[in-house]
CSV table of C-alpha atoms in Angstrom, one decimal:
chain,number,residue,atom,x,y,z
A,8,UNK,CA,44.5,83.9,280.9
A,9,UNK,CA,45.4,87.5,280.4
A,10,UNK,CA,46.7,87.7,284.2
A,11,UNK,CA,48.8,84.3,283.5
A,12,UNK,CA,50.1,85.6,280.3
A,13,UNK,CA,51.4,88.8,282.1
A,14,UNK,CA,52.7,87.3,284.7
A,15,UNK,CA,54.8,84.6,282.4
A,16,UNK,CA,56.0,88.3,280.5
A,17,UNK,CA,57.2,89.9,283.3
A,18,UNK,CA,59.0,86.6,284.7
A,19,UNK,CA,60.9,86.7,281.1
A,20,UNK,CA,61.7,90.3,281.6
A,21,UNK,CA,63.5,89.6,284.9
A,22,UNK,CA,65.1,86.6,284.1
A,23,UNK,CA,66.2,88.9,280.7
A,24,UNK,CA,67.7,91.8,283.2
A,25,UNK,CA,69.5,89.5,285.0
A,26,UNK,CA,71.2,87.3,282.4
A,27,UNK,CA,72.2,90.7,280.6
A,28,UNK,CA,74.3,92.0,283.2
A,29,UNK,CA,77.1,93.6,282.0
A,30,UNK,CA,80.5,94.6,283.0
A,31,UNK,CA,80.7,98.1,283.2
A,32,UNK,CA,84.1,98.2,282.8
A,33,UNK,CA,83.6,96.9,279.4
A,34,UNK,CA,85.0,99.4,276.0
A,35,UNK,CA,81.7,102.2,276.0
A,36,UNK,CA,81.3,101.2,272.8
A,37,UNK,CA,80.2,97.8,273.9
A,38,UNK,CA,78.4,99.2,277.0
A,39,UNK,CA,76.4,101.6,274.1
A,40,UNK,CA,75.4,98.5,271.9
A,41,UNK,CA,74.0,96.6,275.1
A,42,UNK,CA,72.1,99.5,276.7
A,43,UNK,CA,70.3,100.0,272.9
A,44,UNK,CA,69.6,96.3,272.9
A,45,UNK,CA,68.2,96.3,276.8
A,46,UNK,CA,66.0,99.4,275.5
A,47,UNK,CA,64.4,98.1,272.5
A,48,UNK,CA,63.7,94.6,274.6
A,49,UNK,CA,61.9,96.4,276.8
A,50,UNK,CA,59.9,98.4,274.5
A,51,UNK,CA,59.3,95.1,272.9
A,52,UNK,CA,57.9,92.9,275.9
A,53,UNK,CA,55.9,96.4,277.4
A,54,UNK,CA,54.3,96.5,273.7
A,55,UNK,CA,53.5,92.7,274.2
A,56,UNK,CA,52.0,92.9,278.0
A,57,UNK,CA,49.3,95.8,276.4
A,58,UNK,CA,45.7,94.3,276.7
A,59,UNK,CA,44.5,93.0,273.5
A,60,UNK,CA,42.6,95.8,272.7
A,61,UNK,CA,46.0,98.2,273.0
A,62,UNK,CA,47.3,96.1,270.3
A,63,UNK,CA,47.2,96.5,266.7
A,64,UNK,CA,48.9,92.9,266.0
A,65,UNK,CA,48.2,90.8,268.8
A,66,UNK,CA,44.9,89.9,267.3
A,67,UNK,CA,46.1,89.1,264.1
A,68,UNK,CA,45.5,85.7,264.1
A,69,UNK,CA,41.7,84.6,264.0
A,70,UNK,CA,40.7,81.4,263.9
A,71,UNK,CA,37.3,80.4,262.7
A,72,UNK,CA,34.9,77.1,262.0
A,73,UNK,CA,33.5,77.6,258.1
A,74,UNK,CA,31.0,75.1,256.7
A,75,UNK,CA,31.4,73.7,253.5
A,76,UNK,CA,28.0,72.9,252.1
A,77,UNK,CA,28.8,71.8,248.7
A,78,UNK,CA,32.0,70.1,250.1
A,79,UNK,CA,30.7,68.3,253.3
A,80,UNK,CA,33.4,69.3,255.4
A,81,UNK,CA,33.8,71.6,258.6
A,82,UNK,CA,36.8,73.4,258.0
A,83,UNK,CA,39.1,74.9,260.9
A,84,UNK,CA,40.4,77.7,259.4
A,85,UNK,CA,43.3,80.4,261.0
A,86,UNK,CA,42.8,83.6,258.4
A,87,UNK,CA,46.4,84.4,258.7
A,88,UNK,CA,47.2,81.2,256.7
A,89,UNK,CA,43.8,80.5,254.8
A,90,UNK,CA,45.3,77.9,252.7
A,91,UNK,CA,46.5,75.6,255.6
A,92,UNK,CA,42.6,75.0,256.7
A,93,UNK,CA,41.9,71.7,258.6
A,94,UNK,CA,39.3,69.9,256.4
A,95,UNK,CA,37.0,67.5,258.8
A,96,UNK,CA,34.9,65.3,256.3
A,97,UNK,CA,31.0,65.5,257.4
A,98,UNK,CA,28.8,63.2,255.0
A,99,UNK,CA,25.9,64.7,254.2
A,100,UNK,CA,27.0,68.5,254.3
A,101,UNK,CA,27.0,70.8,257.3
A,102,UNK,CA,23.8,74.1,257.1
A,103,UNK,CA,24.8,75.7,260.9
A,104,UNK,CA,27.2,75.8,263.4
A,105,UNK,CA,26.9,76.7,267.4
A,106,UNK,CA,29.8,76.7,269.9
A,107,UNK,CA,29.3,74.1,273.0
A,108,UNK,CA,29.8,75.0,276.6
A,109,UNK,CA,32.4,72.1,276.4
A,110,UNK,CA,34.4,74.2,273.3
A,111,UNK,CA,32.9,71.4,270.2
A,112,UNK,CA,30.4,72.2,267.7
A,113,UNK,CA,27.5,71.5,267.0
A,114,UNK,CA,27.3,71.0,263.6
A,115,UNK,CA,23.4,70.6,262.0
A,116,UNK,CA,23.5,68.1,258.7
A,117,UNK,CA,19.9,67.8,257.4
A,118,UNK,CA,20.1,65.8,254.3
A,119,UNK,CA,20.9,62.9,257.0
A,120,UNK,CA,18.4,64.1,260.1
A,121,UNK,CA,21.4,64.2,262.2
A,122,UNK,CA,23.5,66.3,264.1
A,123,UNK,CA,27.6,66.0,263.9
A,124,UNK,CA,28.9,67.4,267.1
A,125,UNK,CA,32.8,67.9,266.7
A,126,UNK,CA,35.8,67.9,269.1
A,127,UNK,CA,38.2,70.9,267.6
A,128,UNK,CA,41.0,69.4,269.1
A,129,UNK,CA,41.1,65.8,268.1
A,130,UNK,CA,38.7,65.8,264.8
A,131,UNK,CA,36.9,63.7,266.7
A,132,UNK,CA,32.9,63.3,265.1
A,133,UNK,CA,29.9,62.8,267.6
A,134,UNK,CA,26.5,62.0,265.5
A,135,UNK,CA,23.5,62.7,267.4
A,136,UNK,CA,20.3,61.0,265.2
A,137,UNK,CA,17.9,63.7,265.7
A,138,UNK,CA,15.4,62.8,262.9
A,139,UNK,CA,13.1,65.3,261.1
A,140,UNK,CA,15.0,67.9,259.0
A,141,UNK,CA,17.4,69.7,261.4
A,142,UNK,CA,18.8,73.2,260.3
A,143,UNK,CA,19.1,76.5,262.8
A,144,UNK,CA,21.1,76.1,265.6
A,145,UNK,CA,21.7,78.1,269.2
A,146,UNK,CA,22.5,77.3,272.5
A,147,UNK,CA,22.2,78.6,276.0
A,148,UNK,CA,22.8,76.9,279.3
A,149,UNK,CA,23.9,73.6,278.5
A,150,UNK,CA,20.5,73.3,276.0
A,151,UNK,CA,20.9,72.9,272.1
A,152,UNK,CA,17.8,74.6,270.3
A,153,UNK,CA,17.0,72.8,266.9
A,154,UNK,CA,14.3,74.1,264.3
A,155,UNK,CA,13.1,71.1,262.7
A,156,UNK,CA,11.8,72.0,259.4
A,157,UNK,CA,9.6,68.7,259.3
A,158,UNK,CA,7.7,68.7,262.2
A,159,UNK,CA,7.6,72.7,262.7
A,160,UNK,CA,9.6,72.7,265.7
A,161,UNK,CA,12.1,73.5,268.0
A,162,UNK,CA,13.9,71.1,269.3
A,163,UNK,CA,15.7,70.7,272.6
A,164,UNK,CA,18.7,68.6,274.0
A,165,UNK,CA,20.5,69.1,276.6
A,166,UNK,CA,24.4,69.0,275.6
A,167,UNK,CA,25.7,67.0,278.0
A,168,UNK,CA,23.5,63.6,277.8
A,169,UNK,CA,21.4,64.7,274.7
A,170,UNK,CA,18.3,63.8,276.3
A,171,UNK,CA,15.6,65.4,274.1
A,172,UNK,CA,13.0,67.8,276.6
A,173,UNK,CA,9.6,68.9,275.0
A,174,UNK,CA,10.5,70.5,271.7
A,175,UNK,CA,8.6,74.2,271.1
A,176,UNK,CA,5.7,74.3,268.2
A,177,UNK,CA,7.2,77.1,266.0
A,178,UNK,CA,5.1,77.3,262.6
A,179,UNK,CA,5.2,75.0,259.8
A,180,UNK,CA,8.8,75.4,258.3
A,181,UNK,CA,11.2,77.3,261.1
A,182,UNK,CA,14.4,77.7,259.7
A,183,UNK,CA,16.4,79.9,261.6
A,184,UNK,CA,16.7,80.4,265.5
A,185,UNK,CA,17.9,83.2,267.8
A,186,UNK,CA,18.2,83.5,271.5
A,187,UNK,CA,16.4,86.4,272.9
A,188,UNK,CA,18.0,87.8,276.6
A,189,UNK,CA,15.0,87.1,278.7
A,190,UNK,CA,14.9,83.6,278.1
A,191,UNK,CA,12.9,82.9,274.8
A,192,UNK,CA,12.9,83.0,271.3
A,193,UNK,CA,13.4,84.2,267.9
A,194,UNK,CA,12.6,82.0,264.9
A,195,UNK,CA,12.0,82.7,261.3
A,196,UNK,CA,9.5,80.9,259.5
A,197,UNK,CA,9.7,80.2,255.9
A,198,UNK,CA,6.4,79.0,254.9
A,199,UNK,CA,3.9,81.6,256.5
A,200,UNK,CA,6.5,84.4,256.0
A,201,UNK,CA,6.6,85.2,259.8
A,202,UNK,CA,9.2,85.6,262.3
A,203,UNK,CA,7.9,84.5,265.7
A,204,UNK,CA,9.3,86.1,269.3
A,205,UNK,CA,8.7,84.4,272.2
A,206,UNK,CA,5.5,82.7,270.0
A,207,UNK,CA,3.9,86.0,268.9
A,208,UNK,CA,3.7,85.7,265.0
A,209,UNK,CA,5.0,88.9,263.6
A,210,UNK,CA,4.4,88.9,259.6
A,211,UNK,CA,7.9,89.7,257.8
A,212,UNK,CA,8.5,89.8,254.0
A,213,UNK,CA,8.1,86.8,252.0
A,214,UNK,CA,10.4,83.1,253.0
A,215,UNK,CA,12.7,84.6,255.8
A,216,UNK,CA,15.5,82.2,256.1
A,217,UNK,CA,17.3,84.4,258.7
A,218,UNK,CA,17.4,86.0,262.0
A,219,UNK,CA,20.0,87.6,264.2
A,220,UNK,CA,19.3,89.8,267.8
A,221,UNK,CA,21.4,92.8,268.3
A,222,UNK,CA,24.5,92.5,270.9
A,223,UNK,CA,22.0,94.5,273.4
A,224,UNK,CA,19.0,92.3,273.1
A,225,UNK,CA,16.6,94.9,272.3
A,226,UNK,CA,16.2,94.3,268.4
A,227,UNK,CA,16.0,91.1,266.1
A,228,UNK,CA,16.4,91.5,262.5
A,229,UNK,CA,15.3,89.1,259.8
A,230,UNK,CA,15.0,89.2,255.8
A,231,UNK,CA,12.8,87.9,253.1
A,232,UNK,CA,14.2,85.9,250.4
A,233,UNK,CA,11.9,85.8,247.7
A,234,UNK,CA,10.5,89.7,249.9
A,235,UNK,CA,13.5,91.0,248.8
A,236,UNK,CA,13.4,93.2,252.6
A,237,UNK,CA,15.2,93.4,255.3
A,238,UNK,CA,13.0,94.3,259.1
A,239,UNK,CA,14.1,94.9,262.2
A,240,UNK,CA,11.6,94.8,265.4
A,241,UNK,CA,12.2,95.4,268.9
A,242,UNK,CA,11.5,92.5,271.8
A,243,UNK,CA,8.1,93.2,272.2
A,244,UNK,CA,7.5,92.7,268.4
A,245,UNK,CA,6.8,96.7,267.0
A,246,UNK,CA,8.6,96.7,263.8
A,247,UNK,CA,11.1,99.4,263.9
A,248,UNK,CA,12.2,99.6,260.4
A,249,UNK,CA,11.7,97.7,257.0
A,250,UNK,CA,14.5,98.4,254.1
A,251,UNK,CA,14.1,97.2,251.0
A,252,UNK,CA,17.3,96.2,249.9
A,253,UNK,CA,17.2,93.5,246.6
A,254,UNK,CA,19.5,90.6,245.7
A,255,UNK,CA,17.3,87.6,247.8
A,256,UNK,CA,18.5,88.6,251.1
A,257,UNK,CA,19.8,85.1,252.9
A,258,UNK,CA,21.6,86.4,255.7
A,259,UNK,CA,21.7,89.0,258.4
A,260,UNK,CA,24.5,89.7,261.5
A,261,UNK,CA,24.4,92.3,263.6
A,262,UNK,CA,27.9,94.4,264.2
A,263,UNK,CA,29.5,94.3,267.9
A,264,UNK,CA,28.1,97.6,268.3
A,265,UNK,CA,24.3,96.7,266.8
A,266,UNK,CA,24.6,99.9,264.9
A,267,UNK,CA,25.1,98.3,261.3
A,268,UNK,CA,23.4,95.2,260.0
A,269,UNK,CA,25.1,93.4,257.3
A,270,UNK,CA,23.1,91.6,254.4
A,271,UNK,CA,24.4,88.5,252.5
A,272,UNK,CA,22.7,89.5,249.0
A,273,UNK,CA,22.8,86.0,247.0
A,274,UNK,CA,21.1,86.7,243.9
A,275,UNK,CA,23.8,90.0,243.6
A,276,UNK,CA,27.4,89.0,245.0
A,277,UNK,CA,27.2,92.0,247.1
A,278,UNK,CA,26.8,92.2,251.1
A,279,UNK,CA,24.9,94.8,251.9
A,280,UNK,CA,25.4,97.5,254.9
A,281,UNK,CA,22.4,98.7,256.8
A,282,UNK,CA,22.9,101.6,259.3
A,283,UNK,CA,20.3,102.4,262.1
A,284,UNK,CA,18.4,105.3,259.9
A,285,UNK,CA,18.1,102.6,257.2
A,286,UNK,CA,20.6,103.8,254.5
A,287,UNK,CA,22.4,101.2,252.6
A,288,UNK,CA,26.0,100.6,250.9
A,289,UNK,CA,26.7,97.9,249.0
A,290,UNK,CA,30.0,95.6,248.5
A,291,UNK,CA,30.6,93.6,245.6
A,292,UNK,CA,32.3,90.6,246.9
A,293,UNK,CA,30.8,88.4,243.6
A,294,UNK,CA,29.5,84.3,243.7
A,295,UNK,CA,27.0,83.4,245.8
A,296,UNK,CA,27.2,85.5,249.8
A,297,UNK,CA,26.1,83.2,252.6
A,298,UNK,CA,27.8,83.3,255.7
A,299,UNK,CA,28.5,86.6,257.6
A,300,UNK,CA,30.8,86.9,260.4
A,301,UNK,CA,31.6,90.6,262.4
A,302,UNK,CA,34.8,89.8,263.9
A,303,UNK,CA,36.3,93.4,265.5
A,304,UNK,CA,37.0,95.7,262.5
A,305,UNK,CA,36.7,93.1,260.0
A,306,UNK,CA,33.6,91.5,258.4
A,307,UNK,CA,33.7,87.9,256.6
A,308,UNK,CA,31.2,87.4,253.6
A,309,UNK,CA,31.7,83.7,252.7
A,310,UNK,CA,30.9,82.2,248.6
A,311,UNK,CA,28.6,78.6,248.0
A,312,UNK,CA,29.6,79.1,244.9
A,313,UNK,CA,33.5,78.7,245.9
A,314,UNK,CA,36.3,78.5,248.5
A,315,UNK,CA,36.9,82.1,249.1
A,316,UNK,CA,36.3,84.5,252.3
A,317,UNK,CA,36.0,88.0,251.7
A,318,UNK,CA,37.3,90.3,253.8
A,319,UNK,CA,35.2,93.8,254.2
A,320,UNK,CA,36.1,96.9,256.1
A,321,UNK,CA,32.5,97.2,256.9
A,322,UNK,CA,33.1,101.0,258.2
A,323,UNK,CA,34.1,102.0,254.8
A,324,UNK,CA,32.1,99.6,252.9
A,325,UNK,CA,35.2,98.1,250.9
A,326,UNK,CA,36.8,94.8,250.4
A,327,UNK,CA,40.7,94.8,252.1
A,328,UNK,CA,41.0,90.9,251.5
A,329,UNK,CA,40.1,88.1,249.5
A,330,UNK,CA,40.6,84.4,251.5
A,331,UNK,CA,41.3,81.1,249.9
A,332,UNK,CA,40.6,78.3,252.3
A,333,UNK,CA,42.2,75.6,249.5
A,334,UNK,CA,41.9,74.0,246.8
A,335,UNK,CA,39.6,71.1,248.6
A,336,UNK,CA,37.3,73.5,249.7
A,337,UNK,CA,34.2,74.0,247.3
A,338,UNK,CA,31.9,76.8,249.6
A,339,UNK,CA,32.4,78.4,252.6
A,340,UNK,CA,28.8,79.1,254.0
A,341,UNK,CA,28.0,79.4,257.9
A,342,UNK,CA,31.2,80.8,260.0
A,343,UNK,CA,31.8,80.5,263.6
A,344,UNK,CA,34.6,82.9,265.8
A,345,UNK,CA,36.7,79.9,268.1
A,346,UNK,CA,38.4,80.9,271.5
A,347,UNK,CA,41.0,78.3,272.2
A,348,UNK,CA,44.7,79.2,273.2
A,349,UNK,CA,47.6,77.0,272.0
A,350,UNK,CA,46.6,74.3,269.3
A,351,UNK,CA,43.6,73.7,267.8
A,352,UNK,CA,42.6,71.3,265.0
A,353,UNK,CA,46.7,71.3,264.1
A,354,UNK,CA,46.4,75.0,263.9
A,355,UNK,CA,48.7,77.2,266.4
A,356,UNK,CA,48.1,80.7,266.9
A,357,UNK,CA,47.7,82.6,269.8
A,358,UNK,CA,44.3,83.6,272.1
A,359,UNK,CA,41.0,84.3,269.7
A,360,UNK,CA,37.9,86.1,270.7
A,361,UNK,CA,34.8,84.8,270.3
């Protein structure tokens, strides 16, 4: 896409050069104004062609999937224009959200034992009847993974048919679920206060209701509500660290470069920031902190309390932003970074990194 869209640039800029010709023999005056015009184009359209990364601006635009627990919605959301949020009605109330291989989501409703699985582009609403109590989500390879707090499992359907294979014992009441590199995984289970890798029961503090694996594979991090602690382990299972950090911990994420761990503090209104030695800074962002998403330089602490996103600079531990995703909007919990270019859900902005 990058290639194509540099391509298309440079195609403008010749087709520019050419209908700008201009007749030298025109007053130098004239000849001044249009060689100052021709200049600052081109400083415009190089600026443009820079990779993304080159770019302060280019990135402005993020669009991202938020669930709305309390309102039973999925909203579509571009963070440039909060309040113009796509609202796509889900009965019974949406818990997580994973990105398909086909661009939908996978949406898990568990008051109703179902799974909504929604097309961005249309608003169009799949229901797959999974039974049980359906909550964490991840995928890998075309194969949804599903703990299923009623049958302490983990679930599997393949995508495209959602034929169910053998589901994965995982304790009595696995609520969250990671992908680990090799192949297997990571799941957190409430009732015994363990968080399992690859079926090896590691004991955690108490009712973790979270897990996330570093960008690198080589740590998974997981927190005790009513514990009150956040650990990290390796793959193999050592535990690597253990932070006690307050404020019923509901929520972990990793940042891009695995050296911070943010910490959705629910009993506190604060998120808060664990580095690799194990030091901690809080932000007051207020309500109730659920969702947490790392998107470049920016961290997102949503509210199930309210419709607000809060933005953090998480290198300097402050707020830069407060988001309102509407007036229809009653929590934003779970949030998912979309990659689409062009239109999505009614929403136009330009390439999004996932």
């Amino acid at each position: 896409a990058r290639r194509a869209c540099f391509a298309w640039r440079a195609s403008a800029w010749t087709t520019l050069v050419r209908s700008s010709a201009v007749d030298w023999r025109a007053p130098r005056s004239l000849r001044g104004a249009v060689r100052g015009l021709l200049i600052a184009t081109v400083a415009l359209l190089l600026a443009w062609s820079l990779p993304a990364e080159a770019s302060l601006r280019v990135d402005e635009h993020r669009l991202i999937a938020v669930a709305d627990l309390r309102g039973h919605a999925l909203l579509i959301l571009d963070t440039a224009a909060p309040e113009a949020a796509r609202r796509i009605p889900l009965s019974g109330g949406p818990h997580e959200l994973a990105l398909l291989p086909d661009g939908r989501v996978a949406v898990s409703i568990e008051q109703s034992g179902a799974l909504a699985v929604v097309d961005l582009d249309t608003g169009a609403i799949e229901m797959v009847p999974a039974g049980g109590v359906p909550h964490g989500l991840a995928v890998r390879d075309g194969m949804l993974h599903v703990t299923d707090r009623e049958h302490g499992t983990v679930r599997r359907l393949r995508t495209g048919d959602w034929r169910e294979e053998p589901a994965i014992e995982a304790g009595i009441w696995p609520h969250a679920v990671a992908l680990l590199p090799a192949g297997g995984l990571a799941v957190g289970d409430a009732a015994t206060s363990t968080l399992r890798i690859d079926g090896l029961a590691l004991p955690t503090s108490e009712l973790p209701e979270t897990v996330a694996v570093s960008p690198d594979g080589a740590r998974v991090a997981t927190a005790g509500a009513l514990g009150d602690s956040v650990e990290v382990f390796d793959h193999a299972g050592a535990l690597l660290m253990r932070v006690p950090v307050g404020g019923r911990p509901v929520r972990v994420a990793f940042s891009p470069a695995g050296d911070q761990l943010a910490v959705a503090l629910s009993a506190q209104g604060m998120i808060a920031l664990v580095d690799g030695q194990g030091d901690v800074r809080r932000v007051e962002v207020g309500g109730l902190p659920d969702g947490l998403l790392y998107d470049g330089e920016r961290l997102y602490a949503g509210d199930l309390t309210s419709a607000r996103i809060t933005v953090i600079d998480p290198r300097a531990a402050r707020v830069t932003e407060v988001l309102s995703a509407g007036a229809e909007v009653r929590s934003t919990g779970t949030m998912l970074a979309l990659r689409h270019r062009g239109e999505v859900a009614g929403l136009a902005c330009p390439l999004v990194r996932q």
